[in-house]
Coordinates of C-alpha atoms in Angstrom, one line a residue:
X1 CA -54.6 169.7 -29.5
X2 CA -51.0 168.4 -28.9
X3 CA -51.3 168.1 -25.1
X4 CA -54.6 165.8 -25.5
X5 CA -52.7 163.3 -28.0
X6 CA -50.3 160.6 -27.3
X7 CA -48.9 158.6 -29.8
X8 CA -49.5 155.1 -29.0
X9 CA -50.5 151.8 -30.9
X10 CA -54.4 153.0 -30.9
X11 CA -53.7 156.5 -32.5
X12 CA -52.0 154.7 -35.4
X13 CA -54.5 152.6 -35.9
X14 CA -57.1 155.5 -35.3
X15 CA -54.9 157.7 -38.2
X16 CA -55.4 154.2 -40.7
X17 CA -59.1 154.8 -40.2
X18 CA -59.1 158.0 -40.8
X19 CA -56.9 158.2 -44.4
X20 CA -58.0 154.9 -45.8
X21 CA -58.8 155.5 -49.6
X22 CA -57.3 159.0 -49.3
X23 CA -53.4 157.8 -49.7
X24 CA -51.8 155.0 -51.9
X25 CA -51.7 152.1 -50.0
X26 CA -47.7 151.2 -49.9
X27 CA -46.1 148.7 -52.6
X28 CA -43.9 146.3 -51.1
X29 CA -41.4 144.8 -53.7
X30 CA -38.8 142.1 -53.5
X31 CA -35.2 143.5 -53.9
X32 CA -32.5 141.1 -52.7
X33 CA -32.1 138.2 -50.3
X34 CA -34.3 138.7 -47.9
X35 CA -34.7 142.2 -48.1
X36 CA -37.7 144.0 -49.7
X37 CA -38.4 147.8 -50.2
X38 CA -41.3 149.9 -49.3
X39 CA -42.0 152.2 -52.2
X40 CA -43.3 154.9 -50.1
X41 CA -41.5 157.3 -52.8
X42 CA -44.6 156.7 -55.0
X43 CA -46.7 158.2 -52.5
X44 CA -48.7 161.3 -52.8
X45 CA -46.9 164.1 -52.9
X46 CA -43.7 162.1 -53.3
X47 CA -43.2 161.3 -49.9
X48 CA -44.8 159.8 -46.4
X49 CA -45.4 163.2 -44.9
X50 CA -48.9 162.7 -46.7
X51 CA -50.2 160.6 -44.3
X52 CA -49.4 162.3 -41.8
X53 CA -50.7 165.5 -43.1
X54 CA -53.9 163.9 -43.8
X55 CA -54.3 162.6 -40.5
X56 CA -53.6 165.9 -39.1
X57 CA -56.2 167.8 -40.8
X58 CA -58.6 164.8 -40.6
X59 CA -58.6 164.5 -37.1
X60 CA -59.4 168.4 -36.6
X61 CA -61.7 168.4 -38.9
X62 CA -64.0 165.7 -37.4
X63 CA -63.4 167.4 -34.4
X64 CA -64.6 170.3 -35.7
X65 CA -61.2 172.5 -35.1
X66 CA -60.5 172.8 -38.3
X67 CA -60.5 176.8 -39.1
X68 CA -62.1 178.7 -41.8
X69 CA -58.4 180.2 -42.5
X70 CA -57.3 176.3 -42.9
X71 CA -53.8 175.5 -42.1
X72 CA -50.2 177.0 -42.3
X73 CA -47.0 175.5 -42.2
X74 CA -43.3 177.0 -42.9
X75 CA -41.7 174.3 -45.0
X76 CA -40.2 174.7 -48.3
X77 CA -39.8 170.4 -48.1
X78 CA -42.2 167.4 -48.4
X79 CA -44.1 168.7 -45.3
X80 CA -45.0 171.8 -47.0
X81 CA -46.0 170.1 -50.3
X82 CA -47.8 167.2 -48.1
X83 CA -50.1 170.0 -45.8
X84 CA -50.9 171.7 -48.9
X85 CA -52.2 168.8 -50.6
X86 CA -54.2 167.4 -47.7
X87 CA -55.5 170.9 -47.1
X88 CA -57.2 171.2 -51.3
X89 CA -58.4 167.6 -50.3
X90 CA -60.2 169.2 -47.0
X91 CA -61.1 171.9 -49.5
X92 CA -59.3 174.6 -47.0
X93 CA -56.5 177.2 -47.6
X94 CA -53.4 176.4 -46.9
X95 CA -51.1 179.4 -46.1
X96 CA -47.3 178.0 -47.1
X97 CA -44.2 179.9 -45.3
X98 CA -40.8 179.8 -47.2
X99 CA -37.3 182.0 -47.3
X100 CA -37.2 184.1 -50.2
X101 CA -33.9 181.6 -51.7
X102 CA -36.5 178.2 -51.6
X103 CA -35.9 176.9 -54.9
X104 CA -38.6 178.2 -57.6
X105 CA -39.9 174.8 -58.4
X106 CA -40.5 173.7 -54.7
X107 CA -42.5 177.4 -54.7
X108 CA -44.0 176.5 -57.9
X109 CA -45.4 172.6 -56.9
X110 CA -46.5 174.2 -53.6
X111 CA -48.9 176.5 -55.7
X112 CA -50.1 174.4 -58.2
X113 CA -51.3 171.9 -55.0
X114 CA -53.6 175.5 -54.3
X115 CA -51.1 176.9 -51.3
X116 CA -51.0 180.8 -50.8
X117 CA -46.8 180.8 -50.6
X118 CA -45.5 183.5 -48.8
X119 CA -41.5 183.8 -49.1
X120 CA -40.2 185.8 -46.1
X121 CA -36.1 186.6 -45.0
X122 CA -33.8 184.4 -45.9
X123 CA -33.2 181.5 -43.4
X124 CA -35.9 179.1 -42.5
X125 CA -36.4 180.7 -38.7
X126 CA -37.6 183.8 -40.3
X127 CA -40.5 182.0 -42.3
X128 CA -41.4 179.9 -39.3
X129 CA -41.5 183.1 -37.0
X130 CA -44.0 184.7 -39.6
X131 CA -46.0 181.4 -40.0
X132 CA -46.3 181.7 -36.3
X133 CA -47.4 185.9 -36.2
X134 CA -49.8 184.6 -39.4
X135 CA -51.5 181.6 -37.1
X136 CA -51.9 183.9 -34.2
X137 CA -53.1 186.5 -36.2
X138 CA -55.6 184.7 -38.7
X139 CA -56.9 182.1 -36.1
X140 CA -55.2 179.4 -38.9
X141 CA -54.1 175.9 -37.3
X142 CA -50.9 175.4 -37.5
X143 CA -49.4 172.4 -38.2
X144 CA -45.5 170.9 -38.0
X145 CA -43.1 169.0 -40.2
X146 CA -42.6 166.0 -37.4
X147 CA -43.1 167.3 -34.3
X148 CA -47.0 166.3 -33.1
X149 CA -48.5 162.8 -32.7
X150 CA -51.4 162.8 -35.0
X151 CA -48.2 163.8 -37.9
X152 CA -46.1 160.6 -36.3
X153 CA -49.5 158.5 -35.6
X154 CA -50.2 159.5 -39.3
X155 CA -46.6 158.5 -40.8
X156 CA -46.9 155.1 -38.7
X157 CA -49.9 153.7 -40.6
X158 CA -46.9 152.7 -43.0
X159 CA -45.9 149.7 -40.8
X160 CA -49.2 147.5 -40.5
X161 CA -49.3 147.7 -44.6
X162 CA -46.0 146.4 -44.5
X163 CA -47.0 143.6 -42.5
X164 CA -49.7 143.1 -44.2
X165 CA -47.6 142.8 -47.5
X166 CA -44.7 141.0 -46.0
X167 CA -45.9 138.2 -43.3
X168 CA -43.3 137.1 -41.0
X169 CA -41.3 140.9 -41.1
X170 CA -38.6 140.8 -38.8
X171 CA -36.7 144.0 -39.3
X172 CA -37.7 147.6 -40.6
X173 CA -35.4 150.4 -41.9
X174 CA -36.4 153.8 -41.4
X175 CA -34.7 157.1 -42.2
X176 CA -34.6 159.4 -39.0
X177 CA -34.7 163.4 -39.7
X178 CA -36.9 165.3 -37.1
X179 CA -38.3 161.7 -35.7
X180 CA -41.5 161.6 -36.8
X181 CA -41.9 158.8 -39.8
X182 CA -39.8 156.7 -36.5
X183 CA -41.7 157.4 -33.8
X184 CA -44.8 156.3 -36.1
X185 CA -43.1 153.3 -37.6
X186 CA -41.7 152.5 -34.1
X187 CA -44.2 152.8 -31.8
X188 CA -46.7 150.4 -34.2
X189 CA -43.8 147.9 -34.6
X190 CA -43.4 147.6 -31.0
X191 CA -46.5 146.3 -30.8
X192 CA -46.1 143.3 -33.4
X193 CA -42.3 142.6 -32.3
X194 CA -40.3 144.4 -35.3
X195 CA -37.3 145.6 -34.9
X196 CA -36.3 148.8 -36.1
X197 CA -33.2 150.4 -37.5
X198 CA -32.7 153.9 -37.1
X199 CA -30.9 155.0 -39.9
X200 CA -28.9 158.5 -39.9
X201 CA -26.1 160.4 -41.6
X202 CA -23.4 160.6 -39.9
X203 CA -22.8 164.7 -39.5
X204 CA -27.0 164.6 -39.8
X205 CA -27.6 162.7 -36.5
X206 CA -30.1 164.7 -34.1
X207 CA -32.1 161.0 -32.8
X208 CA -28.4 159.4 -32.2
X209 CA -27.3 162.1 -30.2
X210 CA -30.2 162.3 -28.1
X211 CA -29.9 158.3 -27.2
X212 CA -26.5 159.8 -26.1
X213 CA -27.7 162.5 -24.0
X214 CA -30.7 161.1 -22.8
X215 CA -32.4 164.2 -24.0
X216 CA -33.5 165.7 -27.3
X217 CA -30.0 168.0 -27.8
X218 CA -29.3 170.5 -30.8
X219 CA -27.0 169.1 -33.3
X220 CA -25.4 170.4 -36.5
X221 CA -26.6 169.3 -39.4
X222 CA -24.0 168.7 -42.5
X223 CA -25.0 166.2 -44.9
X224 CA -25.3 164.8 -49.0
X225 CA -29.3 164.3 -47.2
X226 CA -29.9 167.4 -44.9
X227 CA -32.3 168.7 -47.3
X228 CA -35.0 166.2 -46.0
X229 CA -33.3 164.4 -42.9
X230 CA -31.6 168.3 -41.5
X231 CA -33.4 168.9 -38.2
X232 CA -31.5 169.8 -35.7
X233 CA -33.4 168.2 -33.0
X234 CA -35.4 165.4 -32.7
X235 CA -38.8 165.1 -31.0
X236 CA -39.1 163.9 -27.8
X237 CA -41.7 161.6 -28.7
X238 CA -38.8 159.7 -31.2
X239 CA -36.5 159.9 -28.5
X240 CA -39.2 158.3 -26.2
X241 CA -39.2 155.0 -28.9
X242 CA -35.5 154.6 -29.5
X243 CA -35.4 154.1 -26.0
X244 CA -36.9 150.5 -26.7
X245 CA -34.8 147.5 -26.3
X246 CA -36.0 146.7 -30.3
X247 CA -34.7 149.7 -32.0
X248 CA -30.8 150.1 -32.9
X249 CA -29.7 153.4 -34.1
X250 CA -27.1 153.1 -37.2
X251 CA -25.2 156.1 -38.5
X252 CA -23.9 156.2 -42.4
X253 CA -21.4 157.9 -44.0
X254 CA -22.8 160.3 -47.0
X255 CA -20.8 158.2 -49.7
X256 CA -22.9 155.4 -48.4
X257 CA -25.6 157.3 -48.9
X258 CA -24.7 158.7 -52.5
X259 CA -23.4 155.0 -53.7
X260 CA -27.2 153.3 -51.6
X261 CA -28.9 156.3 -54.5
X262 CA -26.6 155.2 -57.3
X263 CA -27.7 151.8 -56.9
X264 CA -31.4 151.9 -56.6
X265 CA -31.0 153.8 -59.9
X266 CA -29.0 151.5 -61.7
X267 CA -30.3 148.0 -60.4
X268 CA -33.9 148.8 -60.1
X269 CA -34.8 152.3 -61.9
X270 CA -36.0 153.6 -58.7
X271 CA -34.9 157.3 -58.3
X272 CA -35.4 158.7 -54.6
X273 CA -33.7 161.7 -52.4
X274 CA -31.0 161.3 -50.7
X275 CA -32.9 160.9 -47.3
X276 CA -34.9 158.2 -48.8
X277 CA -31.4 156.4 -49.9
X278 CA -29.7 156.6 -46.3
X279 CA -32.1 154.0 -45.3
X280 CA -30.9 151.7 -47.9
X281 CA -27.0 152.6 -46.8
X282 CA -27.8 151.6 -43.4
X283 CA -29.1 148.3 -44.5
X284 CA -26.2 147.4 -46.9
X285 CA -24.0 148.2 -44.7
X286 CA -25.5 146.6 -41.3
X287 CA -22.8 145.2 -39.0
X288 CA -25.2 141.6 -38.3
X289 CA -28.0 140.3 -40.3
X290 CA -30.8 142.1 -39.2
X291 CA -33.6 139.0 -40.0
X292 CA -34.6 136.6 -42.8
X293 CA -37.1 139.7 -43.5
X294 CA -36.4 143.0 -44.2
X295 CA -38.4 146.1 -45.2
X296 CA -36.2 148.7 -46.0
X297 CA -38.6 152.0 -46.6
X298 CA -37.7 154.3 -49.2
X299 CA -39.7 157.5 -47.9
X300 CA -39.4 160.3 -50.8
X301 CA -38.5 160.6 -53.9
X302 CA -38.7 164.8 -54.3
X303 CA -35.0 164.9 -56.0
X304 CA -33.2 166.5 -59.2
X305 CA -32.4 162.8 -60.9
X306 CA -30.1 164.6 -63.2
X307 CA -27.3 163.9 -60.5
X308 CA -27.4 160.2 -60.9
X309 CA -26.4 160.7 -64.5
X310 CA -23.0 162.4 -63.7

C-alpha cells in the first residue's frame, strides 16, 4: 500500500476524517510569552503515534486490506503500544515483536491493550526480522513505527488542531526521531505558512544529518532521549519536507533536554519523556525569536517520573 500513498496536504486531511472521535482532540495551553504547548502527552496511549496508528489500520480496513491475522509491528516503544491499541479498537489481533531485555512493564501495557507479545533475541533487529518471517508467513499487515505516509499523514492531523486552537500560529516545534510526527506536522504546515523547528539531540540527529548529506544517511544514536527519538535513519519522506525553505533544523544538547524535563515538572506539573522534552529545549534555547506564536508539542509522556525527583 506504500507505493500508492503520498503524503501530501489531502492525505492529512483525509487521515482527520478518518480518526475523528477515535483520538483526543489536542489541548493547547498557554505557557509563557508567546509560547503555548500542545499536550499531545495526554493522548491515547501516551503519545501521537495513536493517530497515526489509527489512520493506518483505518485506511486498510475501508479498503478492505485489513487481514483476518490483523497487524504486527516490532516495537517495544509508543508505536508498539499505539498499533496495539488501534488494532482492539478495529477489533483485530495485533501480533507485538520485542527483544527478550524490553522492560517487563512495556511487555506488560502492550498486553493489557490485547497484543499477542512475542519477545525474540536480544537486539531490536532480531524482533523486527521475526515480525517480518511472522507477516510473510501469517498473511498479517505489517505496519512501521514512522516510516509510511498514512503513519506521518496520521501524526500530521496534529497541526490543523493546533491552528484551530491557536489563530495566528506562526512557529511549530516538533521532536524529530525516525521523521514521521515532522513530515506530518510539516507537510500540513506548509500549506498554511508555519514554520517549523526541527528539534533533535545532538548525538541523536539522523533528520540533521540527512539535510547534510542530501540523503537519508545512518547515524549513531547516543542520547538522555534515544529511547523514543533513537532511529538511526530518517525517512525519506521527512528528509523530503526539511528540504523546505520554512523548516530549520536545531540540535540540543541532552542537559538541555534533562533541564527542558525538569522544568515542565516543576513550573507546570506536566511530566513527559525525554523525547517529548527536547522539543521544549529547542525552543528555550532558540538562537532568534521564532514568532509572536509558538506551539511547542510535547508528543509522549511514556516515562519513569521517579527521575525528576532525584
Amino acid at each position: 500500500m506504500h507505493s500508492a500513498q503520498q503524503l501530501d496536504y489531502a492525505a492529512v486531511r483525509a487521515a482527520a476524517d478518518r480518526i475523528a472521535g477515535s483520538v483526543r482532540p489536542v489541548a493547547v495551553a498557554p505557557a509563557s510569552d508567546g509560547v503555548w504547548y500542545a499536550l499531545e502527552h495526554l493522548q491515547h496511549t501516551g503519545s501521537f503515534k495513536a493517530r497515526g496508528a489509527r489512520n493506518f489500520l483505518a485506511a486498510h480496513h475501508r479498503a478492505g486490506t485489513l487481514p483476518a491475522a490483523g497487524v504486527t509491528i516490532a516495537s517495544g516503544g509508543n508505536a508498539g503500544l499505539a498499533c496495539a491499541w488501534a488494532a482492539r479498537d478495529q477489533d483485530v489481533p495485533a501480533t507485538v515483536f520485542l527483544p527478550a531485555n524490553a522492560p517487563r512493564v512495556k511487555v506488560e501495557r502492550l498486553r493489557g491493550y490485547g497484543a499477542d507479545v512475542r519477545l525474540v533475541g536480544d537486539r531490536y533487529a532480531e524482533a523486527l526480522a521475526a515480525c517480518e518471517q511472522f507477516a510473510a508467513g501469517s498473511g498479517a499487515l505489517s505496519s512501521h513505527a514512522y516510516d509510511h505516509p498514512l503513519i506521518a499523514a496520521g501524526a500530521g492531523t496534529l497541526l490543523d488542531e493546533i491552528r484551530a486552537a491557536l489563530p495566528g500560529l506562526d512557529a511549530v516545534v516538533v521532536a524529530v526521531g525516525g521523521g514521521g510526527l515532522f513530515a506530518g506536522i510539516a507537510t500540513a504546515a506548509r500549506e498554511h505558512g508555519v514554520r517549523v523547528v526541527a528539534a533533535e539531540p545532538e548525538n541523536c540527529r539522523a533528520l540533521n544529518a540527512a539535510l547534510a548529506a542530501g540523503r537519508p544517511v545512518d547515524v549513531e544514536v547516543d542520547s538522555v532521549a534515544a529511547d523514543s527519538l533513537g532511529a538511526t535513519r530518517v525517512s525519506a519522506d521527512a528528509l523530503a519536507a526539511a528540504q523546505d525553505a520554512g523548516v530549520l533544523s536545531v540540535l540540543v544538547p541532552d542537559a538541555a533536554i534533562t533541564d527542558a524535563r525538569r522544568a515542565l515538572w516543576e513550573e507546570h506539573r506536566i511530566v513527559v519523556e525525554a523525547g517529548a522534552a527536547t522539543a521544549l529545549a529547542a525552543q528555550r534555547g532558540a538562537p532568534e525569536p521564532l514568532g509572536e506564536r509558538v506551539a511547542v508539542i510535547l508528543c509522549g509522556a511514556n516515562t519513569d517520573p521517579g527521575d525528576l525527583m532525584r
